[in-house]
Coordinates of C-alpha atoms and ligand atoms in Angstrom, one line a residue:
X1 CA 98.7 82.7 164.6
X2 CA 99.3 85.6 162.2
X3 CA 100.4 83.7 159.2
X4 CA 97.6 85.1 157.1
X5 CA 99.0 88.6 157.7
X6 CA 102.5 87.5 156.7
X7 CA 101.4 86.2 153.4
X8 CA 98.9 88.9 152.5
X9 CA 99.9 91.9 150.3
X10 CA 100.8 95.1 152.2
X11 CA 97.8 97.4 152.9
X12 CA 97.6 100.9 151.5
X13 CA 98.4 102.1 155.0
X14 CA 101.5 100.0 155.3
X15 CA 102.7 101.2 151.9
X16 CA 102.1 104.8 152.9
X17 CA 104.1 104.3 156.2
X18 CA 107.0 102.7 154.2
X19 CA 107.1 105.7 151.8
X20 CA 107.0 108.1 154.8
X21 CA 109.9 106.2 156.5
X22 CA 111.9 106.1 153.3
X23 CA 111.5 109.8 152.6
X24 CA 112.0 110.9 156.2
X25 CA 115.2 108.9 156.5
X26 CA 116.4 110.3 153.2
X27 CA 115.6 113.8 154.5
X28 CA 117.5 113.2 157.7
X29 CA 120.5 111.8 155.8
X30 CA 120.5 114.8 153.4
X31 CA 122.1 118.2 153.7
X32 CA 120.1 120.4 153.8
X33 CA 117.4 118.2 155.4
X34 CA 114.2 118.5 153.4
X35 CA 111.0 116.5 153.3
X36 CA 107.9 116.8 151.0
X37 CA 105.0 118.7 152.6
X38 CA 102.6 115.9 151.4
X39 CA 103.4 114.2 154.7
X40 CA 101.7 116.9 156.7
X41 CA 98.3 115.5 155.7
X42 CA 97.5 112.6 158.1
X43 CA 94.1 112.8 159.8
X44 CA 95.3 115.2 162.4
X45 CA 97.3 117.3 159.9
X46 CA 94.3 117.5 157.6
X47 CA 92.2 118.8 160.5
X48 CA 94.8 121.4 161.4
X49 CA 94.9 122.5 157.7
X50 CA 91.1 122.9 157.8
X51 CA 91.6 125.2 160.8
X52 CA 94.3 127.2 159.0
X53 CA 91.9 127.9 156.2
X54 CA 89.6 129.6 158.8
X55 CA 92.3 131.8 160.4
X56 CA 91.9 135.5 160.0
X57 CA 95.5 135.8 158.8
X58 CA 95.3 133.0 156.2
X59 CA 93.6 134.8 153.3
X60 CA 94.2 132.3 150.4
X61 CA 91.3 130.0 151.0
X62 CA 88.6 132.6 151.6
X63 CA 89.9 134.8 148.8
X64 CA 89.9 131.9 146.3
X65 CA 86.4 130.8 147.4
X66 CA 85.1 134.4 146.8
X67 CA 86.6 134.5 143.3
X68 CA 85.2 131.1 142.4
X69 CA 81.7 132.0 143.7
X70 CA 81.6 135.5 142.2
X71 CA 83.0 134.3 138.8
X72 CA 81.3 130.9 138.7
X73 CA 79.1 131.8 135.7
X74 CA 82.0 133.2 133.6
X75 CA 84.3 130.3 134.5
X76 CA 81.5 127.8 133.6
X77 CA 81.3 129.3 130.1
X78 CA 84.9 128.7 129.5
X79 CA 84.6 125.1 130.8
X80 CA 81.6 124.4 128.6
X81 CA 79.0 121.6 128.9
X82 CA 79.7 117.9 129.1
X83 CA 83.1 118.2 130.8
X84 CA 84.6 115.8 133.1
X85 CA 86.2 117.7 136.1
X86 CA 89.5 116.1 137.2
X87 CA 90.6 117.5 140.6
X88 CA 94.2 117.1 141.6
X89 CA 94.3 116.5 145.3
X90 CA 90.6 116.4 146.2
X91 CA 90.7 117.9 149.7
X92 CA 87.4 119.2 150.9
X93 CA 84.6 119.2 148.5
X94 CA 83.9 122.8 149.3
X95 CA 85.6 124.4 146.3
X96 CA 84.5 121.9 143.6
X97 CA 80.9 122.2 144.7
X98 CA 81.0 125.9 143.8
X99 CA 82.2 124.8 140.4
X100 CA 79.8 121.9 139.9
X101 CA 76.8 124.1 141.0
X102 CA 77.6 126.3 138.0
X103 CA 78.0 123.3 135.7
X104 CA 74.6 121.6 135.8
X105 CA 75.6 119.7 132.6
X106 CA 78.9 118.4 133.9
X107 CA 79.5 114.9 132.8
X108 CA 81.6 113.6 135.6
X109 CA 84.0 114.3 138.5
X110 CA 87.3 112.5 138.9
X111 CA 88.9 113.4 142.3
X112 CA 92.5 112.3 142.6
X113 CA 94.1 111.9 146.0
X114 CA 96.7 109.8 147.7
X115 CA 94.4 109.1 150.7
X116 CA 92.0 106.5 149.5
X117 CA 89.9 106.6 152.6
X118 CA 89.3 110.4 152.5
X119 CA 88.5 110.1 148.8
X120 CA 85.9 107.3 149.1
X121 CA 84.0 109.3 151.8
X122 CA 84.1 112.5 149.6
X123 CA 82.9 110.5 146.6
X124 CA 80.0 109.0 148.5
X125 CA 78.8 112.3 149.7
X126 CA 78.9 113.9 146.3
X127 CA 77.1 110.9 144.7
X128 CA 74.3 111.4 147.2
X129 CA 74.1 115.1 146.4
X130 CA 74.4 114.7 142.6
X131 CA 72.9 111.4 141.4
X132 CA 73.4 112.4 137.8
X133 CA 77.1 113.0 138.1
X134 CA 79.5 110.1 137.4
X135 CA 82.0 110.3 140.3
X136 CA 85.1 108.2 139.6
X137 CA 87.7 108.6 142.3
X138 CA 91.4 107.7 141.5
X139 CA 93.8 106.9 144.3
X140 CA 97.1 108.2 143.0
X141 CA 100.0 110.6 143.8
X142 CA 99.4 113.3 141.2
X143 CA 103.0 114.6 141.7
X144 CA 104.1 111.5 139.8
X145 CA 103.2 110.4 136.2
X146 CA 99.8 108.8 136.2
X147 CA 97.0 107.5 134.0
X148 CA 93.3 108.4 134.2
X149 CA 90.3 106.2 133.4
X150 CA 89.2 106.6 129.8
X151 CA 86.8 109.5 129.3
X152 CA 83.5 108.8 127.5
X153 CA 83.4 109.7 123.8
X154 CA 82.8 113.4 123.3
X155 CA 83.6 114.3 126.9
X156 CA 86.3 116.9 127.5
X157 CA 88.6 116.7 130.5
X158 CA 88.9 119.8 132.6
X159 CA 91.5 119.9 135.4
X160 CA 90.9 121.7 138.7
X161 CA 93.9 122.5 140.8
X162 CA 92.9 125.1 143.4
X163 CA 94.5 126.3 146.7
X164 CA 97.9 127.3 145.3
X165 CA 99.0 123.7 145.9
X166 CA 101.1 124.2 142.7
X167 CA 103.2 126.4 144.9
X168 CA 104.5 123.4 146.8
X169 CA 106.4 122.3 143.8
X170 CA 109.8 123.7 142.9
X171 CA 109.8 125.5 139.6
X172 CA 111.1 122.5 137.7
X173 CA 108.6 120.2 139.4
X174 CA 105.8 122.7 138.6
X175 CA 106.9 122.7 135.0
X176 CA 106.9 118.9 134.8
X177 CA 103.5 118.6 136.5
X178 CA 101.9 121.2 134.2
X179 CA 103.4 119.5 131.1
X180 CA 101.8 116.1 132.2
X181 CA 98.6 117.9 133.0
X182 CA 98.5 119.6 129.5
X183 CA 98.7 116.1 128.0
X184 CA 96.1 114.5 130.2
X185 CA 93.7 117.4 129.6
X186 CA 94.3 117.9 125.8
X187 CA 91.2 119.3 124.2
X188 CA 89.9 120.7 127.6
X189 CA 91.8 122.9 130.0
X190 CA 92.9 123.6 133.5
X191 CA 91.4 125.8 136.1
X192 CA 94.3 126.7 138.3
X193 CA 94.3 128.8 141.6
X194 CA 97.6 130.3 142.7
X195 CA 98.7 132.7 145.4
X196 CA 100.2 136.0 144.2
X197 CA 103.4 137.8 145.3
X198 CA 102.5 140.6 147.7
X199 CA 103.6 142.6 150.8
X200 CA 106.0 140.2 152.7
X201 CA 104.3 141.3 156.0
X202 CA 101.0 139.9 154.8
X203 CA 102.7 136.7 153.7
X204 CA 104.5 136.4 156.9
X205 CA 101.4 136.8 159.0
X206 CA 99.6 134.1 157.0
X207 CA 102.2 131.5 158.0
X208 CA 102.8 132.8 161.6
X209 CA 99.2 133.1 162.9
X210 CA 98.7 134.4 166.4
X211 CA 96.8 131.2 167.4
X212 CA 99.8 129.2 166.4
X213 CA 97.7 126.7 164.4
X214 CA 100.3 126.8 161.6
X215 CA 103.0 126.0 164.2
X216 CA 101.0 122.9 165.3
X217 CA 100.5 121.9 161.7
X218 CA 104.2 122.0 161.1
X219 CA 105.1 120.2 164.3
X220 CA 102.5 117.5 163.6
X221 CA 104.9 116.0 161.1
X222 CA 107.1 115.1 164.1
X223 CA 104.2 113.7 166.0
X224 CA 103.3 111.6 163.0
X225 CA 106.8 110.3 162.7
X226 CA 106.7 109.3 166.4
X227 CA 103.3 107.6 166.1
X228 CA 103.8 105.9 162.7
X229 CA 107.5 105.2 162.6
X230 CA 108.4 104.9 166.3
X231 CA 110.7 107.9 166.0
X232 CA 111.6 109.8 169.3
X233 CA 111.4 113.5 168.2
X234 CA 111.1 115.7 171.2
X235 CA 108.4 117.9 169.6
X236 CA 108.9 120.8 172.1
X237 CA 112.6 120.9 171.2
X238 CA 111.7 122.0 167.6
X239 CA 110.4 125.5 166.8
X240 CA 108.1 126.4 164.0
X241 CA 110.0 128.7 161.6
X242 CA 108.2 130.3 158.6
X243 CA 109.7 133.2 156.6
X244 CA 109.4 134.8 153.1
X245 CA 112.4 134.1 150.9
X246 CA 112.0 137.1 148.6
X247 CA 114.7 136.2 145.9
X248 CA 112.9 132.8 145.4
X249 CA 109.4 134.3 145.9
X250 CA 108.4 131.6 148.4
X251 CA 107.4 131.1 152.0
X252 CA 109.7 128.5 153.6
X253 CA 108.6 126.4 156.6
X254 CA 111.2 124.7 158.8
X255 CA 111.3 122.9 162.1
X256 CA 114.3 124.3 163.9
X257 CA 116.2 122.4 166.6
X258 CA 116.2 124.5 169.8
X259 CA 119.2 122.6 171.1
X260 CA 121.8 120.0 170.1
X261 CA 120.0 116.7 170.1
X262 CA 119.9 113.3 168.5
X263 CA 116.7 111.8 167.2
X264 CA 116.3 108.0 166.5
X265 CA 114.3 105.9 164.2
X266 CA 114.6 102.1 164.4
X267 CA 117.8 102.3 166.4
X268 CA 119.5 104.7 164.0
X269 CA 120.4 108.2 165.3
X270 CA 120.6 111.6 163.6
X271 CA 122.2 114.6 165.3
X272 CA 120.7 118.1 165.1
X273 CA 122.9 121.0 166.1
X274 CA 121.2 123.9 167.8
X275 CA 119.6 126.0 165.1
X276 CA 119.7 123.3 162.5
X277 CA 116.5 122.7 160.6
X278 CA 114.3 120.2 158.8
X279 CA 112.8 122.0 155.8
X280 CA 109.2 121.0 155.6
X281 CA 107.5 123.2 153.0
X282 CA 108.0 125.7 150.2
X283 CA 105.0 127.7 149.2
X284 CA 105.8 129.6 146.0
X285 CA 104.1 132.9 145.2
X286 CA 103.5 133.9 141.6
X287 CA 103.0 136.9 139.4
X288 CA 100.2 136.6 136.7
X289 CA 102.8 136.9 134.0
X290 CA 105.2 134.4 135.6
X291 CA 102.4 131.8 135.9
X292 CA 101.4 132.4 132.3
X293 CA 105.0 131.9 131.1
X294 CA 105.1 128.6 133.0
X295 CA 101.8 127.5 131.5
X296 CA 102.9 128.4 128.0
X297 CA 106.2 126.4 128.4
X298 CA 104.1 123.4 129.6
X299 CA 102.0 123.5 126.4
X300 CA 98.9 125.3 127.7
X301 CA 97.2 128.2 125.9
X302 CA 96.4 131.4 127.8
X303 CA 92.9 132.3 128.9
X304 CA 91.4 134.8 131.3
X305 CA 92.6 135.3 134.9
X306 CA 90.3 136.3 137.7
X307 CA 91.6 138.0 140.9
X308 CA 90.2 139.7 144.0
X309 CA 90.2 143.5 144.2
X310 CA 93.4 143.5 146.4
X311 CA 95.1 141.1 144.0
X312 CA 95.9 138.6 146.7
X313 CA 95.0 135.5 144.8
X314 CA 94.5 134.5 141.1
X315 CA 92.4 131.9 139.3
X316 CA 93.6 131.1 135.7
X317 CA 91.8 129.4 132.9
X318 CA 94.4 127.6 130.8
X319 CA 93.1 125.9 127.6
X320 CA 94.9 122.6 126.9
Ligands
AVJ401 C1 97.9 123.9 150.7 C2 100.1 124.2 150.0 C3 98.5 125.8 149.5 O1 101.2 126.7 151.0 O2 99.6 128.0 151.8 C4 99.2 126.5 154.8 C5 99.7 124.9 152.9 N1 101.2 125.6 154.8 N2 99.9 127.0 155.9 C6 100.1 126.9 151.5 C7 100.0 125.6 154.1 C8 101.1 126.4 155.9 C9 99.2 125.6 151.8 N3 98.9 124.9 150.5

């Protein structure tokens, strides 16, 4: 009765599930055990992340929004008219709206995201708001090499990569991503938001909020594995652990086994000793100089940087 399903090509959802299965099994096989934070963002995880952005302790989102809205005019002058805005990882449209509002003559908007569903919805909403704007979503994993639709003649591509998502990459990955971005954006530039090195206590609080939303966000990865892959993680037997690794200038998030236990996926078991962790995220923090050195090595020029008065967060204009 289900022959038509057997013969049809795998859906985007099935492919995403397979990639998650492959990467989680690889993480569990590894030592140390480490998985990409991109798997946080299923529907539930995306909602938890939106709640994180509203937390009193989590300063990055509101600080970046304040910088973007206060400096929108100045930023728009660097971007110039007739640009096509390419957003890497189009989450909420909140931030790009601030930018587009300051760019009445923007030619187009190309949001790139791995979640096609999320992306289609966002594109529809924006088209309704801005009928003159060419919105061309691209479903892709921007952490991998990728191609973009041809830009119209005379249109400059300007990248937008807010939220300090760059900080999720290891330094070598960040370098590789920026090098590819510099090529894709040649003739235009990149507007890049990154979190800054600061008092470790402030960083610690931002990833250990008192409402424990970040803990739920971290643990949601295990719930997702149970729901999508039939894993049997005992979610209550893993603690949220987030700490600042000062030598590497990064927040690390882990899920730490509270006791010796064995977890199973598809009949295969992996043992966790008490205290052993699954490393779920690195969130690198930058200095303005360090970021500029990285950008230069990737082939960008150096433009102005905008920060808040407390120097918590930074937004960089990098000509390509
Ligand atoms: C979306 C990667 C920028 O690193 O601060 C928030 C994700 N993790 N709280 C960050 C996150 C825990 C966030 N980024």
